[in-house]
XYZ file of C-alpha atoms in Angstrom:
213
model
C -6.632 -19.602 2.621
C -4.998 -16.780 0.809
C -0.917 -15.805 0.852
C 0.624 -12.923 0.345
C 4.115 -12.107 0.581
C 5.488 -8.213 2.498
C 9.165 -7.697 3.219
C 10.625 -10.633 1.594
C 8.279 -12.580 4.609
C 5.396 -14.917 3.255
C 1.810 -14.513 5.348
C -0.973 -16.650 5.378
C -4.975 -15.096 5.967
C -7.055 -17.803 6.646
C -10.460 -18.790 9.031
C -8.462 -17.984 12.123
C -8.024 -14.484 10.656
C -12.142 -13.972 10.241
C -12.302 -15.427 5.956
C -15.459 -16.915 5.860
C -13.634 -20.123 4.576
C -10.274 -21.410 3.505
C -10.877 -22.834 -0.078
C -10.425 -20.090 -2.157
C -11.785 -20.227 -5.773
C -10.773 -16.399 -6.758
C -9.239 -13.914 -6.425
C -9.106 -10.029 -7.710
C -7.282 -6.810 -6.025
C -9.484 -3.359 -6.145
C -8.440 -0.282 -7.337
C -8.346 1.002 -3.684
C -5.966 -1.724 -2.997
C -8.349 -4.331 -1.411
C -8.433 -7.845 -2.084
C -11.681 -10.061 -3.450
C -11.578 -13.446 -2.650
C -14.422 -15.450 -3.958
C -15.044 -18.609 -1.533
C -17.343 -21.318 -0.866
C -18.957 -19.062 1.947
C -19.485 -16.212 -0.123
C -17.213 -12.874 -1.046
C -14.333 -12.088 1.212
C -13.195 -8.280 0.811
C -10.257 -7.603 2.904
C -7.895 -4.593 3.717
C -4.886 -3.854 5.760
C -4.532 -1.107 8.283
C -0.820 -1.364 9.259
C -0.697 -5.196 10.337
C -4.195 -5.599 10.797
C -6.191 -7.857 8.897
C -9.628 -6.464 8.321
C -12.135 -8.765 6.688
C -15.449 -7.663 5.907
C -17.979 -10.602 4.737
C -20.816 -10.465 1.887
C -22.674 -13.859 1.910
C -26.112 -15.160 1.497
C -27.712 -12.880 4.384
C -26.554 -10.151 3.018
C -28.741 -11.050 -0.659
C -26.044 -13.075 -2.499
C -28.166 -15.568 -4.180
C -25.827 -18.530 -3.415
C -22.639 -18.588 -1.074
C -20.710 -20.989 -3.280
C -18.618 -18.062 -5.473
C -16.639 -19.703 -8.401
C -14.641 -16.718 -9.757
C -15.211 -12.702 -9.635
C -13.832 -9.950 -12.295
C -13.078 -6.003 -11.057
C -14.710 -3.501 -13.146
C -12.801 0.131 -13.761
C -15.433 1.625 -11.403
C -14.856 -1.006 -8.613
C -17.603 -2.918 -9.260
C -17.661 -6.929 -8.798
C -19.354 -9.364 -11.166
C -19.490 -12.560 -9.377
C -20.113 -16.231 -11.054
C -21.979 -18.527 -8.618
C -22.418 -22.477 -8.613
C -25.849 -22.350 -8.615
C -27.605 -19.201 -9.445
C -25.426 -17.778 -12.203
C -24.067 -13.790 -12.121
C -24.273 -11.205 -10.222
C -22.953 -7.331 -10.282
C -21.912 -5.387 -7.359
C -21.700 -1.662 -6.659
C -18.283 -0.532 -4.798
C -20.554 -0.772 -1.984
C -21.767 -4.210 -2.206
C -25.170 -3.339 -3.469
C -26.611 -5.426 -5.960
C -26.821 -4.004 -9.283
C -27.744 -7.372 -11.516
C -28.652 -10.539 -10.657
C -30.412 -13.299 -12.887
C -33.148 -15.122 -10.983
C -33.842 -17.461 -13.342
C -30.772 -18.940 -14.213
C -30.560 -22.486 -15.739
C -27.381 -22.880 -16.868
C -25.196 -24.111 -14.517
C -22.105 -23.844 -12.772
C -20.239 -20.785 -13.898
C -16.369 -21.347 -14.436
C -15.151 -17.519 -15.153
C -16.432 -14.579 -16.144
C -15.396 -11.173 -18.152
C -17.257 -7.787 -17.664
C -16.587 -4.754 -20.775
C -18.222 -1.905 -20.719
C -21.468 -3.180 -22.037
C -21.388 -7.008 -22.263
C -20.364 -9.558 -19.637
C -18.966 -12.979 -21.132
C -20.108 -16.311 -18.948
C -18.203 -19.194 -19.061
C -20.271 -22.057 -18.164
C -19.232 -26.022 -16.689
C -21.807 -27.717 -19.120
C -23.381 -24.863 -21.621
C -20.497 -23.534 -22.846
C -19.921 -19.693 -23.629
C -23.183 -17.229 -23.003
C -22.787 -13.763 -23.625
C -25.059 -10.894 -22.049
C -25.617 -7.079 -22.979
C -25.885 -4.891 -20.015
C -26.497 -1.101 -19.665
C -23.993 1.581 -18.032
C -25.277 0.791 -14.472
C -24.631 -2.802 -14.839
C -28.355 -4.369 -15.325
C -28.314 -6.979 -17.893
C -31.160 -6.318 -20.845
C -30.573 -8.860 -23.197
C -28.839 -12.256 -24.175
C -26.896 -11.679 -27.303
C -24.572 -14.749 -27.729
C -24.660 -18.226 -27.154
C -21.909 -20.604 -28.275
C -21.540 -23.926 -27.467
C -18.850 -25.542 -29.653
C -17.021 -26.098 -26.188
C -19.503 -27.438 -23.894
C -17.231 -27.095 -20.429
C -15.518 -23.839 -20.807
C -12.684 -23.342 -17.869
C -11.247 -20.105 -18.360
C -11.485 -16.702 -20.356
C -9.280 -14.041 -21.912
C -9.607 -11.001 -22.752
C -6.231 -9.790 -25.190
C -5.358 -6.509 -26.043
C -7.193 -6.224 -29.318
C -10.895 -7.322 -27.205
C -10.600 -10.366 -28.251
C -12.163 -12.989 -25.874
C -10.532 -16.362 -25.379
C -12.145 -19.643 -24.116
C -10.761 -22.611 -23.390
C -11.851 -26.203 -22.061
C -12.344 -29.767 -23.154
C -8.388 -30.041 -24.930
C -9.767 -26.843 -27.004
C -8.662 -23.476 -27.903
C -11.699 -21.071 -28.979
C -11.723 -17.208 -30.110
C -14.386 -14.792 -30.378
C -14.031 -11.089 -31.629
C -15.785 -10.451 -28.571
C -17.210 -7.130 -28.021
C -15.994 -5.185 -30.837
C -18.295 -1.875 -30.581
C -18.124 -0.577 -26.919
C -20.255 2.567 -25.224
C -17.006 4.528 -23.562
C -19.214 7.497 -22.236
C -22.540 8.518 -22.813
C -23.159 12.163 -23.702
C -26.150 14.481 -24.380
C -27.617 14.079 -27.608
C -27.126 17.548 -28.530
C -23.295 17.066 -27.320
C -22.557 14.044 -29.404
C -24.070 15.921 -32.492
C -21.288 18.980 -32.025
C -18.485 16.217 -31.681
C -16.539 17.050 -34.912
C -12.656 15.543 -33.713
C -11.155 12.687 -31.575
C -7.402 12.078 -30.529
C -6.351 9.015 -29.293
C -3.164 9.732 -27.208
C -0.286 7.808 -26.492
C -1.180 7.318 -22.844
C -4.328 5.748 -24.295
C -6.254 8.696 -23.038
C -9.504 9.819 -25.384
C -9.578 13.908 -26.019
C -12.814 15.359 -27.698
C -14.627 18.435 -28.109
C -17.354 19.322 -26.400
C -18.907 22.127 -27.049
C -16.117 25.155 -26.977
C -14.616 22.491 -24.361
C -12.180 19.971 -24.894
């Protein structure tokens, strides 16, 4: 199950409390404050209302294309990119709608996963590293990396400089990773009257728009 420690007390959720099952591959906390737990019975999503344990359930009857979650990564707006045993990635909306799913996978078991703004990195057990592009709703379009110098990738990284890190198999492996990113997409007569940028120092973007900043 999952633990969680409140008031210097340490709590357990587990099957008793309604999660689908107690081995726990995953886990991720929304920006609403919910938790993600990615299990062999599919994605746990679960909330608090004062002591209350609400769990709500997203598994195969609800369209997940296989039950057997092996690790999930938040997006900034709350969606869920999930990497399955069997049948690869999938993308979830806030509200659990599917946004991407790839129905003819054939690559594996997949290990962990990273989402930017317009690629999502797969780390695979046998097929190493396979990068995807994918538009501003999520929907994949196109496979633009492979990379198999590691064959059984474990875990990835994403540093402060979008770098992605991949390790597995007693090796250390870096990739510049996505290094041109789509942060918002404007009219094409708006983007032509952009003339200055600031970068601020609480990483906030300012533009002009128009007359508008």
């Amino acid at each position: 199950g999952i633990y969680y420690l409140r008031n210097k007390h340490m709590y357990n959720i587990n099957e008793d409390d309604g999660l689908s099952d107690n081995y726990v591959y995953d886990i991720a906390i929304t920006k609403e404050g919910f938790i993600k737990a990615a299990t062999d019975r599919g994605l746990n999503i679960i909330s608090f209302s004062g002591e209350k344990k609400n769990i709500k359930i997203f598994s195969s009857k609800d369209g997940l294309p296989d039950n057997i979650l092996r690790c999930l990564a938040e997006t900034p707006d709350a969606s869920s990119w999930l990497g399955m045993q069997d049948a690869g990635i999938i993308c979830l909306d806030a509200k659990q709608g599917i946004q991407t799913s790839l129905p003819n996978w054939s690559s594996g078991q997949v290990n962990d996963i990273i989402a930017t703004s317009s690629q999502v990195f797969i780390a695979t057990e046998d097929n190493g590293l396979i990068v995807y592009d994918h538009d501003d709703k999520n929907r994949i379009t196109t496979r633009s990396y492979r990379d198999e110098h590691i064959k059984k990738i474990n875990t990835l990284l994403r540093d402060r400089e979008s770098n992605i890190w991949a390790a597995g198999d007693h090796f250390l492996m870096r990739t510049a990773g996505s290094t041109i990113e789509m942060l918002y997409h404007l009219p094409k007569t708006s983007a032509e009257n952009i003339h200055t940028l600031l970068f601020a120092a609480d990483k906030s973007l300012w533009f002009n728009e128009g007359d508008n900043l």
